[in-house]
Coordinates of C-alpha atoms and ligand atoms in Angstrom, one line a residue:
M1 CA 57.3 2.7 -3.1
T2 CA 58.0 -0.1 -5.7
R3 CA 56.3 -2.2 -3.3
F4 CA 53.4 -0.9 -3.2
V5 CA 53.2 -0.9 -7.3
A6 CA 53.8 -4.6 -7.1
F7 CA 51.2 -5.5 -4.7
H8 CA 48.7 -3.2 -6.1
L9 CA 49.1 -5.0 -9.5
F10 CA 47.8 -7.9 -7.8
G11 CA 44.8 -6.0 -6.4
I12 CA 45.9 -6.6 -2.8
S13 CA 47.4 -3.2 -2.1
L14 CA 45.2 -2.3 0.9
L15 CA 46.0 -5.2 3.1
V16 CA 49.7 -5.7 2.2
A17 CA 50.5 -1.8 2.4
S18 CA 48.8 -1.2 5.8
C19 CA 50.8 -4.1 7.2
L20 CA 54.3 -2.9 5.5
A21 CA 53.4 0.4 6.7
T22 CA 53.7 0.1 10.6
D23 CA 57.5 -0.1 10.6
T24 CA 58.0 3.4 8.7
P25 CA 56.2 6.6 9.8
A26 CA 54.5 8.7 7.2
D27 CA 55.7 12.2 6.3
R28 CA 52.4 13.7 6.4
A29 CA 49.1 12.8 8.0
Y30 CA 45.3 14.3 8.3
R31 CA 43.1 14.1 10.8
N32 CA 39.7 14.8 12.5
G33 CA 37.9 15.2 9.3
T34 CA 35.6 14.1 7.2
V35 CA 37.0 12.0 4.3
F36 CA 35.5 11.4 1.3
T37 CA 37.3 9.0 -0.7
A38 CA 35.3 8.3 -4.1
D39 CA 36.4 4.7 -3.5
V40 CA 33.1 2.7 -2.9
Q41 CA 34.8 0.1 -0.6
N42 CA 35.7 2.7 1.8
P43 CA 33.7 5.8 1.2
V44 CA 34.0 7.7 4.2
A45 CA 36.9 8.2 6.7
E46 CA 38.6 10.4 9.2
A47 CA 42.1 10.4 8.4
V48 CA 44.5 9.8 5.8
A49 CA 48.4 9.5 5.9
I50 CA 51.1 10.0 2.9
R51 CA 54.4 8.9 2.5
D52 CA 56.7 9.3 -0.8
G53 CA 53.7 10.8 -2.4
R54 CA 51.4 8.0 -2.0
I55 CA 48.8 7.1 0.6
V56 CA 49.6 4.9 2.9
Y57 CA 46.4 4.8 5.1
V58 CA 42.8 6.0 5.0
G59 CA 40.7 5.3 7.8
S60 CA 39.8 6.0 11.5
N61 CA 41.8 8.5 13.7
E62 CA 42.8 5.3 16.0
G63 CA 44.2 3.6 13.0
L64 CA 46.2 6.7 12.0
I65 CA 48.4 6.7 15.4
R66 CA 50.8 3.9 14.0
F67 CA 51.8 5.9 11.1
I68 CA 52.6 9.1 13.2
G69 CA 56.5 9.6 14.0
P70 CA 58.5 12.3 15.3
A71 CA 59.0 13.9 11.8
T72 CA 55.4 13.3 10.5
R73 CA 54.1 16.5 9.6
V74 CA 50.1 16.2 11.2
T75 CA 47.3 18.3 10.1
D76 CA 44.3 18.6 12.6
L77 CA 41.4 18.7 10.1
K78 CA 39.0 20.2 12.8
S79 CA 36.1 18.5 11.7
G80 CA 37.1 19.8 8.1
F81 CA 36.5 18.2 4.8
L82 CA 39.1 16.6 2.6
M83 CA 38.7 14.9 -0.6
P84 CA 40.4 13.6 -3.9
G85 CA 41.9 16.3 -5.9
L86 CA 39.5 17.5 -8.8
V87 CA 40.4 16.0 -12.0
D88 CA 39.1 18.3 -14.9
G89 CA 38.4 15.9 -18.0
H90 CA 38.5 18.8 -20.8
L91 CA 39.6 22.4 -20.9
H92 CA 42.1 24.4 -22.8
P93 CA 44.5 25.6 -20.2
L94 CA 46.9 27.7 -22.4
E95 CA 44.3 29.4 -24.1
G96 CA 42.8 30.3 -20.5
G97 CA 46.1 31.3 -19.3
L98 CA 46.7 33.8 -22.2
R99 CA 42.9 35.1 -21.9
L100 CA 43.4 35.9 -18.2
R101 CA 45.9 38.6 -19.7
Q102 CA 44.0 39.6 -22.8
C103 CA 41.4 42.3 -23.8
S104 CA 38.1 40.6 -22.3
L105 CA 34.7 40.8 -22.1
N106 CA 34.6 38.7 -19.2
Y107 CA 31.6 36.4 -20.2
E108 CA 29.3 39.2 -19.6
S109 CA 25.7 40.0 -21.3
L110 CA 26.3 43.2 -22.9
S111 CA 24.4 45.6 -25.0
V112 CA 25.7 46.2 -28.8
E113 CA 26.7 50.0 -27.2
E114 CA 28.5 48.3 -24.0
L115 CA 30.2 45.6 -26.1
Q116 CA 31.7 49.1 -28.2
Q117 CA 32.6 50.8 -25.1
R118 CA 34.4 47.8 -23.7
V119 CA 36.5 47.1 -27.1
Q120 CA 37.0 51.1 -27.5
A121 CA 38.5 51.0 -24.0
C122 CA 41.1 48.3 -24.9
I123 CA 41.9 50.1 -28.1
D124 CA 42.5 53.4 -25.9
R125 CA 44.8 51.6 -23.4
T126 CA 47.0 49.9 -26.4
R127 CA 47.2 53.4 -28.6
S128 CA 51.0 52.6 -29.3
Q129 CA 49.6 49.7 -31.8
E130 CA 47.9 52.2 -33.9
P131 CA 47.5 51.8 -37.0
D132 CA 48.1 48.3 -38.0
G133 CA 48.5 46.1 -34.5
W134 CA 46.0 43.4 -34.4
L135 CA 43.4 43.7 -31.5
E136 CA 42.3 40.4 -30.1
V137 CA 39.1 40.4 -28.0
A138 CA 38.4 37.4 -25.7
S139 CA 35.5 36.1 -23.8
W140 CA 32.4 37.5 -25.6
F141 CA 29.2 35.7 -24.6
Q142 CA 27.4 36.1 -28.0
E143 CA 24.6 34.0 -26.9
S144 CA 23.6 36.7 -24.1
M145 CA 23.8 39.8 -25.6
R146 CA 20.9 42.2 -24.9
P147 CA 18.3 42.6 -25.9
A148 CA 18.1 39.0 -26.7
G149 CA 18.4 38.2 -30.5
V150 CA 20.3 41.4 -31.1
K151 CA 22.7 41.0 -34.2
T152 CA 26.1 42.4 -34.4
S153 CA 28.2 42.9 -37.6
R154 CA 31.3 44.3 -38.7
A155 CA 29.7 47.5 -38.5
T156 CA 29.5 47.4 -34.7
L157 CA 33.3 47.1 -34.7
D158 CA 33.7 49.6 -37.8
A159 CA 32.3 52.4 -35.9
L160 CA 35.3 52.3 -33.3
K161 CA 37.9 55.0 -33.3
T162 CA 40.9 53.0 -34.7
S163 CA 42.1 51.7 -37.9
R164 CA 43.3 48.5 -36.3
P165 CA 42.1 45.1 -37.4
I166 CA 40.2 43.7 -34.7
I167 CA 38.6 40.0 -34.4
V168 CA 36.3 39.3 -31.3
R169 CA 36.3 35.8 -30.2
S170 CA 32.9 34.1 -29.0
S171 CA 33.6 32.3 -25.7
F172 CA 32.1 29.3 -26.9
G173 CA 35.0 28.9 -29.1
H174 CA 33.2 28.5 -32.6
T175 CA 32.3 32.3 -33.7
V176 CA 34.7 35.2 -34.5
L177 CA 33.4 38.8 -35.2
A178 CA 35.9 40.6 -37.3
N179 CA 35.7 44.4 -38.8
S180 CA 36.1 45.1 -42.1
R181 CA 39.9 45.8 -42.0
A182 CA 40.3 42.2 -40.5
L183 CA 38.1 40.8 -43.2
A184 CA 40.0 42.5 -45.9
L185 CA 43.3 41.1 -44.5
A186 CA 42.1 38.1 -44.7
K187 CA 40.8 38.4 -48.3
I188 CA 37.1 37.3 -46.8
A189 CA 34.7 38.9 -49.6
N190 CA 31.8 38.4 -51.3
A191 CA 33.3 35.8 -53.5
T192 CA 35.1 33.8 -50.9
P193 CA 33.0 30.3 -50.6
D194 CA 32.3 28.6 -47.2
P195 CA 35.3 26.6 -46.4
P196 CA 34.9 22.9 -45.4
G197 CA 33.8 22.9 -41.5
G198 CA 32.9 26.7 -41.5
K199 CA 30.6 29.4 -42.5
I200 CA 30.8 32.8 -43.4
W201 CA 27.8 34.8 -42.5
R202 CA 26.7 36.8 -45.5
D203 CA 24.0 39.7 -45.9
A204 CA 21.4 39.8 -48.7
N205 CA 23.9 40.8 -51.3
G206 CA 26.1 37.9 -50.2
N207 CA 28.6 40.3 -48.6
P208 CA 30.2 38.9 -45.4
T209 CA 28.6 40.4 -42.3
G210 CA 31.9 39.9 -40.4
L211 CA 30.5 36.8 -38.4
L212 CA 32.6 33.8 -38.9
E213 CA 31.9 30.1 -37.8
D214 CA 34.6 27.5 -37.2
S215 CA 37.1 26.7 -40.0
A216 CA 36.1 30.3 -41.6
Y217 CA 38.3 32.0 -39.2
A218 CA 41.0 29.6 -39.1
V219 CA 42.9 32.2 -41.5
Y220 CA 43.5 34.3 -38.6
S221 CA 45.9 31.9 -36.6
D222 CA 48.4 33.0 -39.2
L223 CA 47.5 36.5 -39.6
V224 CA 47.1 37.4 -35.7
P225 CA 50.5 37.4 -34.3
K226 CA 51.1 34.5 -31.9
P227 CA 52.3 34.8 -28.3
T228 CA 56.0 34.3 -28.2
P229 CA 57.1 31.1 -26.5
E230 CA 58.2 33.1 -23.3
E231 CA 54.6 34.3 -23.2
N232 CA 53.2 30.8 -23.7
V233 CA 55.2 29.6 -20.7
F234 CA 54.1 32.5 -18.6
A235 CA 50.3 31.7 -19.3
A236 CA 50.9 27.8 -18.8
K237 CA 52.2 29.2 -15.4
V238 CA 49.2 31.3 -14.8
A239 CA 46.8 28.8 -16.0
Q240 CA 48.1 25.9 -13.4
E241 CA 47.9 28.3 -10.6
A242 CA 44.2 29.4 -11.6
V243 CA 43.3 25.9 -11.8
N244 CA 45.3 24.4 -8.5
R245 CA 43.5 27.2 -6.7
Q246 CA 40.4 25.6 -7.6
G247 CA 41.5 22.0 -6.5
V248 CA 42.4 20.8 -9.8
T249 CA 45.4 18.0 -9.5
S250 CA 45.1 17.0 -13.2
F251 CA 43.5 18.0 -16.5
L252 CA 43.0 17.3 -19.8
D253 CA 44.2 19.8 -22.5
A254 CA 41.2 19.0 -24.9
D255 CA 43.0 20.7 -27.9
A256 CA 46.6 20.6 -27.4
A257 CA 48.5 22.6 -30.2
P258 CA 52.2 22.3 -30.1
E259 CA 52.7 25.5 -28.0
D260 CA 50.8 23.8 -25.4
L261 CA 52.8 21.1 -25.1
S262 CA 56.3 22.8 -25.2
A263 CA 55.0 25.4 -22.5
F264 CA 54.1 23.0 -20.2
T265 CA 57.2 20.8 -20.8
A266 CA 59.1 24.2 -20.3
V267 CA 57.5 24.4 -16.8
Q268 CA 58.4 21.0 -15.9
A269 CA 61.7 21.2 -17.0
A270 CA 62.4 24.4 -14.7
G271 CA 60.6 21.9 -11.8
Q272 CA 57.7 23.8 -11.4
L273 CA 54.8 21.8 -12.7
T274 CA 52.0 21.3 -10.2
V275 CA 49.3 19.5 -12.0
R276 CA 49.3 16.5 -14.0
A277 CA 49.0 17.2 -17.6
H278 CA 47.5 15.5 -19.9
F279 CA 47.4 16.7 -23.7
A280 CA 44.6 15.8 -26.4
P281 CA 46.4 17.1 -29.8
L282 CA 44.0 17.7 -32.6
I283 CA 43.2 15.8 -35.4
E284 CA 42.1 18.6 -38.2
V285 CA 39.2 18.2 -40.1
A286 CA 41.2 18.6 -43.3
Q287 CA 43.6 15.7 -41.9
G288 CA 40.4 13.4 -42.0
S289 CA 41.1 12.3 -45.8
D290 CA 44.4 10.6 -44.4
P291 CA 43.5 8.5 -41.4
V292 CA 47.1 7.0 -41.6
G293 CA 49.0 10.4 -41.7
A294 CA 46.6 11.9 -38.9
V295 CA 47.2 9.1 -36.3
A296 CA 50.8 9.3 -37.0
K297 CA 50.9 12.7 -36.3
V298 CA 49.4 11.9 -32.9
V299 CA 51.6 9.2 -32.3
G300 CA 54.8 11.7 -32.9
Y301 CA 53.5 14.0 -30.3
K302 CA 53.4 11.2 -28.0
K303 CA 56.7 9.9 -28.6
Q304 CA 58.0 13.6 -28.4
Y305 CA 56.3 14.7 -25.3
D306 CA 54.7 11.8 -23.4
Q307 CA 56.7 10.7 -20.0
G308 CA 55.3 7.4 -19.7
A309 CA 53.9 5.9 -16.3
I310 CA 52.4 8.5 -14.0
K311 CA 54.9 9.3 -11.1
A312 CA 54.4 11.3 -7.7
K313 CA 55.8 14.1 -9.3
P314 CA 53.5 15.8 -11.8
G315 CA 54.4 14.7 -15.5
I316 CA 53.1 15.2 -19.4
T317 CA 50.9 12.7 -20.6
V318 CA 49.6 12.2 -24.3
R319 CA 47.4 9.7 -24.9
N320 CA 44.2 11.1 -26.3
A321 CA 43.3 12.7 -29.4
K322 CA 40.9 15.3 -30.0
L323 CA 38.2 15.6 -32.9
F324 CA 35.5 18.3 -33.7
L325 CA 32.6 16.4 -35.4
D326 CA 30.3 19.6 -35.0
G327 CA 30.5 23.3 -33.8
V328 CA 27.5 24.4 -31.3
I329 CA 24.0 24.1 -31.2
A330 CA 23.8 27.7 -29.2
A331 CA 21.8 30.4 -31.1
P332 CA 22.3 32.3 -33.3
A333 CA 25.6 30.0 -34.7
L334 CA 23.7 26.7 -34.9
T335 CA 26.4 24.6 -36.4
G336 CA 25.8 21.6 -34.0
A337 CA 24.9 18.7 -36.3
V338 CA 21.1 17.6 -35.2
L339 CA 18.9 14.9 -36.0
E340 CA 15.9 16.8 -36.2
P341 CA 16.1 20.5 -38.3
Y342 CA 16.6 23.8 -36.3
R343 CA 13.0 25.3 -36.5
V344 CA 12.7 28.5 -38.1
N345 CA 10.3 31.7 -37.8
A346 CA 7.7 31.6 -40.6
G347 CA 6.1 34.7 -38.8
T348 CA 7.2 38.5 -38.3
Q349 CA 9.7 39.5 -35.7
E350 CA 6.2 41.1 -33.9
N351 CA 4.2 37.9 -34.5
P352 CA 6.5 34.9 -34.5
H353 CA 5.6 31.3 -35.8
W354 CA 8.2 28.8 -35.4
V355 CA 7.9 25.8 -37.5
P356 CA 10.1 23.0 -38.5
G357 CA 12.8 24.3 -41.0
Q358 CA 15.4 22.2 -43.2
N359 CA 18.6 23.2 -41.8
R360 CA 20.1 20.3 -39.7
G361 CA 23.2 22.2 -39.1
P362 CA 26.7 21.0 -40.8
S363 CA 27.5 17.4 -42.0
V364 CA 29.4 15.8 -39.4
Y365 CA 32.6 17.3 -40.0
F366 CA 34.2 13.5 -40.7
P367 CA 32.4 11.2 -42.9
A368 CA 31.4 8.1 -40.7
Q369 CA 33.7 5.9 -42.9
L370 CA 36.8 7.9 -42.1
L371 CA 35.9 8.6 -38.6
A372 CA 35.6 4.9 -37.8
E373 CA 38.9 4.4 -39.4
I374 CA 40.7 7.2 -37.5
L375 CA 39.4 5.5 -34.3
V376 CA 40.3 2.1 -35.2
R377 CA 43.6 3.4 -36.1
L378 CA 43.7 5.2 -32.5
G379 CA 42.9 2.5 -30.6
R380 CA 45.4 0.5 -32.0
A381 CA 48.2 2.9 -31.0
G382 CA 46.8 3.1 -27.3
I383 CA 45.2 6.7 -28.3
D384 CA 41.8 7.5 -26.8
P385 CA 39.9 9.3 -29.2
H386 CA 38.0 12.4 -27.3
M387 CA 35.5 13.6 -29.8
H388 CA 33.8 17.1 -29.5
A389 CA 29.9 16.5 -30.3
D390 CA 27.5 19.1 -29.4
G391 CA 24.3 17.9 -31.7
D392 CA 22.4 14.6 -31.2
G393 CA 23.4 14.2 -35.1
A394 CA 27.3 14.5 -34.2
V395 CA 26.7 12.6 -30.8
R396 CA 25.3 9.6 -33.0
A397 CA 28.2 9.9 -35.6
A398 CA 30.4 9.6 -32.8
L399 CA 28.7 6.6 -31.4
D400 CA 28.2 5.0 -34.6
A401 CA 32.1 5.2 -35.0
V402 CA 32.9 3.7 -31.7
E403 CA 30.7 1.2 -32.3
V404 CA 32.9 -0.1 -35.4
M405 CA 36.3 0.4 -33.2
R406 CA 34.8 -1.9 -30.7
K407 CA 34.0 -4.6 -33.3
Q408 CA 37.2 -4.2 -34.9
I409 CA 39.7 -3.9 -31.7
D410 CA 39.0 -7.0 -29.5
R411 CA 41.8 -6.3 -27.2
G412 CA 43.4 -3.4 -25.3
D413 CA 41.8 -0.7 -23.2
V414 CA 40.6 2.1 -25.4
R415 CA 38.5 4.8 -23.7
P416 CA 36.5 6.9 -26.2
A417 CA 34.8 10.2 -24.9
I418 CA 32.4 12.4 -26.2
A419 CA 32.3 15.8 -24.7
H420 CA 29.4 18.2 -24.8
D421 CA 26.4 16.1 -25.7
E422 CA 24.2 18.8 -25.2
I423 CA 21.5 16.9 -26.7
V424 CA 21.2 13.7 -27.2
S425 CA 18.7 11.4 -28.9
P426 CA 16.9 9.4 -25.9
A427 CA 17.5 6.1 -28.5
D428 CA 21.3 7.0 -28.1
F429 CA 21.0 7.3 -23.9
P430 CA 22.0 3.5 -23.5
R431 CA 24.5 3.2 -26.0
F432 CA 27.1 5.1 -23.9
K433 CA 27.1 2.2 -21.7
A434 CA 26.9 -0.4 -24.0
L435 CA 29.8 0.8 -26.0
D436 CA 31.9 2.0 -22.7
T437 CA 32.0 5.3 -23.7
I438 CA 32.6 8.2 -21.4
S439 CA 30.4 11.3 -21.6
V440 CA 32.3 14.4 -20.7
L441 CA 29.9 17.0 -19.5
S442 CA 30.7 21.0 -18.8
F443 CA 27.9 20.9 -16.0
Q444 CA 27.8 24.6 -15.7
W445 CA 25.8 24.6 -19.0
E446 CA 22.7 22.7 -17.5
K447 CA 21.1 26.0 -16.4
P448 CA 18.6 28.6 -17.5
A449 CA 20.8 31.1 -19.6
G450 CA 21.2 32.9 -23.0
D451 CA 22.8 29.8 -24.4
T452 CA 20.0 27.7 -23.3
I453 CA 16.6 29.3 -23.1
G454 CA 17.8 31.1 -26.2
L455 CA 17.3 27.8 -28.0
T456 CA 13.7 27.2 -27.1
N457 CA 12.2 28.9 -30.6
Y458 CA 15.0 26.8 -32.4
F459 CA 14.4 23.4 -30.8
G460 CA 10.5 23.5 -29.7
P461 CA 9.2 22.7 -26.2
E462 CA 9.6 18.9 -26.7
R463 CA 13.4 18.8 -27.2
M464 CA 14.0 21.4 -24.8
K465 CA 13.1 19.2 -22.3
I466 CA 16.1 16.9 -22.6
L467 CA 18.8 19.6 -23.2
E468 CA 21.9 19.0 -21.1
P469 CA 20.7 15.5 -20.4
A470 CA 23.4 14.6 -17.6
G471 CA 20.9 12.9 -15.2
L472 CA 19.2 10.7 -18.2
L473 CA 22.3 9.8 -19.4
A474 CA 23.6 8.9 -15.8
A475 CA 20.3 7.0 -15.5
A476 CA 21.1 5.1 -18.5
G477 CA 24.4 3.9 -17.2
A478 CA 27.0 6.2 -18.8
R479 CA 30.0 7.0 -17.4
I480 CA 30.1 10.8 -16.8
A481 CA 33.2 12.7 -16.4
F482 CA 33.4 16.5 -15.6
G483 CA 35.2 19.0 -17.8
S484 CA 35.1 22.9 -17.2
D485 CA 35.8 23.7 -20.8
W486 CA 37.7 26.7 -19.6
P487 CA 38.1 29.2 -20.9
V488 CA 34.7 28.7 -23.0
D489 CA 33.4 29.9 -19.5
A490 CA 35.1 31.5 -16.3
L491 CA 36.9 29.1 -14.3
D492 CA 34.6 28.2 -11.7
E493 CA 34.7 24.3 -10.8
W494 CA 32.5 24.8 -8.1
F495 CA 29.7 27.0 -9.5
A496 CA 29.7 23.8 -12.4
L497 CA 29.5 21.3 -9.9
K498 CA 26.6 23.2 -8.1
V499 CA 24.8 23.3 -11.4
G500 CA 25.3 19.8 -12.0
V501 CA 23.4 19.1 -8.9
T502 CA 20.8 22.0 -9.1
R503 CA 20.4 22.8 -12.5
T504 CA 20.0 26.3 -11.4
N505 CA 21.6 29.5 -12.3
A506 CA 23.3 31.6 -9.7
P507 CA 20.8 33.6 -7.4
S508 CA 21.9 36.9 -9.1
A509 CA 20.9 35.4 -12.4
P510 CA 18.1 37.8 -14.2
P511 CA 14.6 36.6 -13.5
E512 CA 14.1 35.0 -16.8
F513 CA 16.8 32.5 -15.9
H514 CA 15.3 31.5 -12.7
G515 CA 14.3 28.0 -11.9
K516 CA 15.4 24.4 -13.5
L517 CA 16.5 23.6 -16.9
G518 CA 14.2 20.9 -18.8
E519 CA 13.2 18.1 -17.1
D520 CA 16.5 16.1 -16.6
P521 CA 16.5 15.4 -12.8
G522 CA 20.5 16.2 -12.4
L523 CA 23.3 14.2 -10.6
S524 CA 23.4 13.5 -7.1
R525 CA 26.0 15.2 -5.1
E526 CA 28.1 12.0 -5.1
A527 CA 27.7 11.5 -8.6
V528 CA 29.1 15.0 -9.5
L529 CA 32.1 14.7 -7.0
R530 CA 32.6 11.6 -8.6
A531 CA 32.5 12.8 -12.1
A532 CA 35.1 15.3 -11.2
T533 CA 37.4 12.6 -9.5
I534 CA 37.7 9.1 -10.0
D535 CA 35.5 8.9 -13.1
A536 CA 37.7 12.0 -14.9
A537 CA 40.4 10.1 -13.6
Y538 CA 39.2 7.0 -15.5
E539 CA 38.8 9.3 -18.6
L540 CA 42.5 10.0 -18.4
H541 CA 43.9 6.5 -17.6
E542 CA 44.8 7.2 -14.5
D543 CA 42.3 6.0 -12.3
D544 CA 44.4 3.1 -11.0
V545 CA 46.8 5.7 -9.5
T546 CA 44.7 9.1 -8.6
G547 CA 41.1 9.7 -8.5
S548 CA 40.3 8.5 -5.3
L549 CA 41.9 8.3 -1.8
Q550 CA 43.1 4.5 -1.6
V551 CA 46.5 3.1 -0.2
G552 CA 49.0 2.8 -2.9
K553 CA 47.4 5.7 -5.0
F554 CA 49.1 9.2 -5.2
A555 CA 48.3 11.6 -2.5
D556 CA 46.3 14.1 -4.8
L557 CA 43.9 15.7 -2.4
I558 CA 42.2 18.6 -1.3
V559 CA 40.9 20.1 1.8
L560 CA 37.6 22.6 1.7
D561 CA 36.4 25.2 3.7
R562 CA 32.9 23.3 3.9
D563 CA 31.2 19.9 3.8
P564 CA 29.6 19.7 0.0
F565 CA 27.6 16.9 1.2
K566 CA 26.1 19.1 4.5
I567 CA 25.3 22.5 2.9
S568 CA 22.6 23.4 0.9
A569 CA 23.0 22.6 -2.7
E570 CA 23.2 26.2 -3.8
D571 CA 26.1 26.7 -1.4
I572 CA 28.6 24.1 -3.2
A573 CA 29.1 27.3 -5.5
N574 CA 30.4 28.8 -2.6
V575 CA 32.9 26.0 -1.8
H576 CA 36.7 27.5 -1.4
V577 CA 39.6 25.1 -1.3
L578 CA 42.0 25.5 1.6
E579 CA 44.8 23.4 0.2
T580 CA 45.7 21.7 -2.8
V581 CA 48.3 18.6 -2.7
V582 CA 49.5 16.9 -5.8
G583 CA 52.0 13.8 -5.0
G584 CA 52.1 14.5 -1.4
R585 CA 53.5 18.0 -2.1
T586 CA 51.5 21.2 -1.3
V587 CA 50.8 23.3 -4.4
Y588 CA 48.3 25.6 -3.2
E589 CA 47.5 26.9 0.1
S590 CA 44.6 29.6 1.0
T591 CA 46.0 32.5 2.9
S592 CA 42.6 33.5 4.2
Q593 CA 41.4 32.9 7.6
H594 CA 39.0 29.9 8.3
Ligands
LIG1 ZN1 36.4 22.6 -25.3

């Protein structure tokens, strides 16, 4: 094993490792397949061999023969498809695991009445919690409420038969709807000012409507009882099983609270970790005024939890930090920081007349100078910044800060990432490449749906053409990494990868969501698969050992039930993973017949 590492460092791993390997048979081998390697030098192969958790051979069936000994476990792929394991460059695994067990609205498009029925059903199922137990409702697809534009408020929840405090969390994770009891317990009233980085929606008299954006609902993290450590460990296991099942072998927890770190560390300590788990602790907006302290806190987490170099057996890595630069561009929140103001309706509901307004969303959550200083300090500490930027104003602020950082740090390998990039000024497209900054995209948003088409009035037809600009960014040379953002959406990696290619919704979507989104050309199948393997591995600083099938790398691979290059692009959504292997060990195997 060490031999490979040593030779790999000198860049001749392929040649030397293959020669050394002839004397020792492989532990496992796959043959008779179509192997997509994500390695530009050797893109397609038929067979793979694994020893001690590492790949010792990638090539033809004939070449594999000398790696097979009496004890080698050989899998005949029968013309099946094998590729590197998926690397999910942005998700929220603990939250995802917890939500799989919570009262959930399942991301569905609901009327107000249906929403009330669903929440009432949760209340009725948990009557023992009356009168004071908190009810938290997850995965509310606020932007897709029917009919489009319908308003919800605390009255929506106050009408339910309960006296319990209720908060309903929007699936985008930037809005909470609270009932009157929950508002009262949080002391959110007419006189309460909007906190920095947050917004309290109000009626004509200034009274809170119940809708709270971003830091305005932070108060609930102290009020609502937290899951116990045991519940968190269970949720972490549920989450890793769910992602392994979809073919994920590495992920970045893109907002890692201490509970996330301790839960996954406990899973690993029990010898049960089956995914390479990377964590990005959050630098809160309030910490922005103290860059030294903010970075020291992340470094503290790194010291406590990071397990150093990646090994065959999955471990815990802390070398990223998360920063939110704005909210979401989705209507009605409009908390994304944008360069051109959101348009407003100067007409009536019946006769709308949309004209440019004044509102550019919030100021970028971190002032430019402080953001740049934080990035410089992170870079010097060997921590990669992972910035949430939805609107083009926030994206520009992120790029500006990276530019300062690049000027001040001339050495070292800092890999800044800007996640979401839902709207980007065309002037900024080439800056991703010029500043060597990764665009981390959730491909499933690149389709006509409530959250995108619902923006047409606010953005106007010209800007709508370049919404979700994956193909345009790629054409400008940006390195694109995939991140599912689960549980902002349901966990469905293959649907997301399909949308990355087609920019279409599911065939079952309502007619108003048929067709392609905007004028962006989308990505090729190869580009989409690379974004979810080698390029996301680059984002996580593990591309030297994972992300592609190359001799010397760890054997993180998946076997699929169909070849994503040979089926219709639409059918990529239906790909099923038959086997997921991490470091040479099978962590998921489909039991269904194929
Ligand atoms: Zn996220």
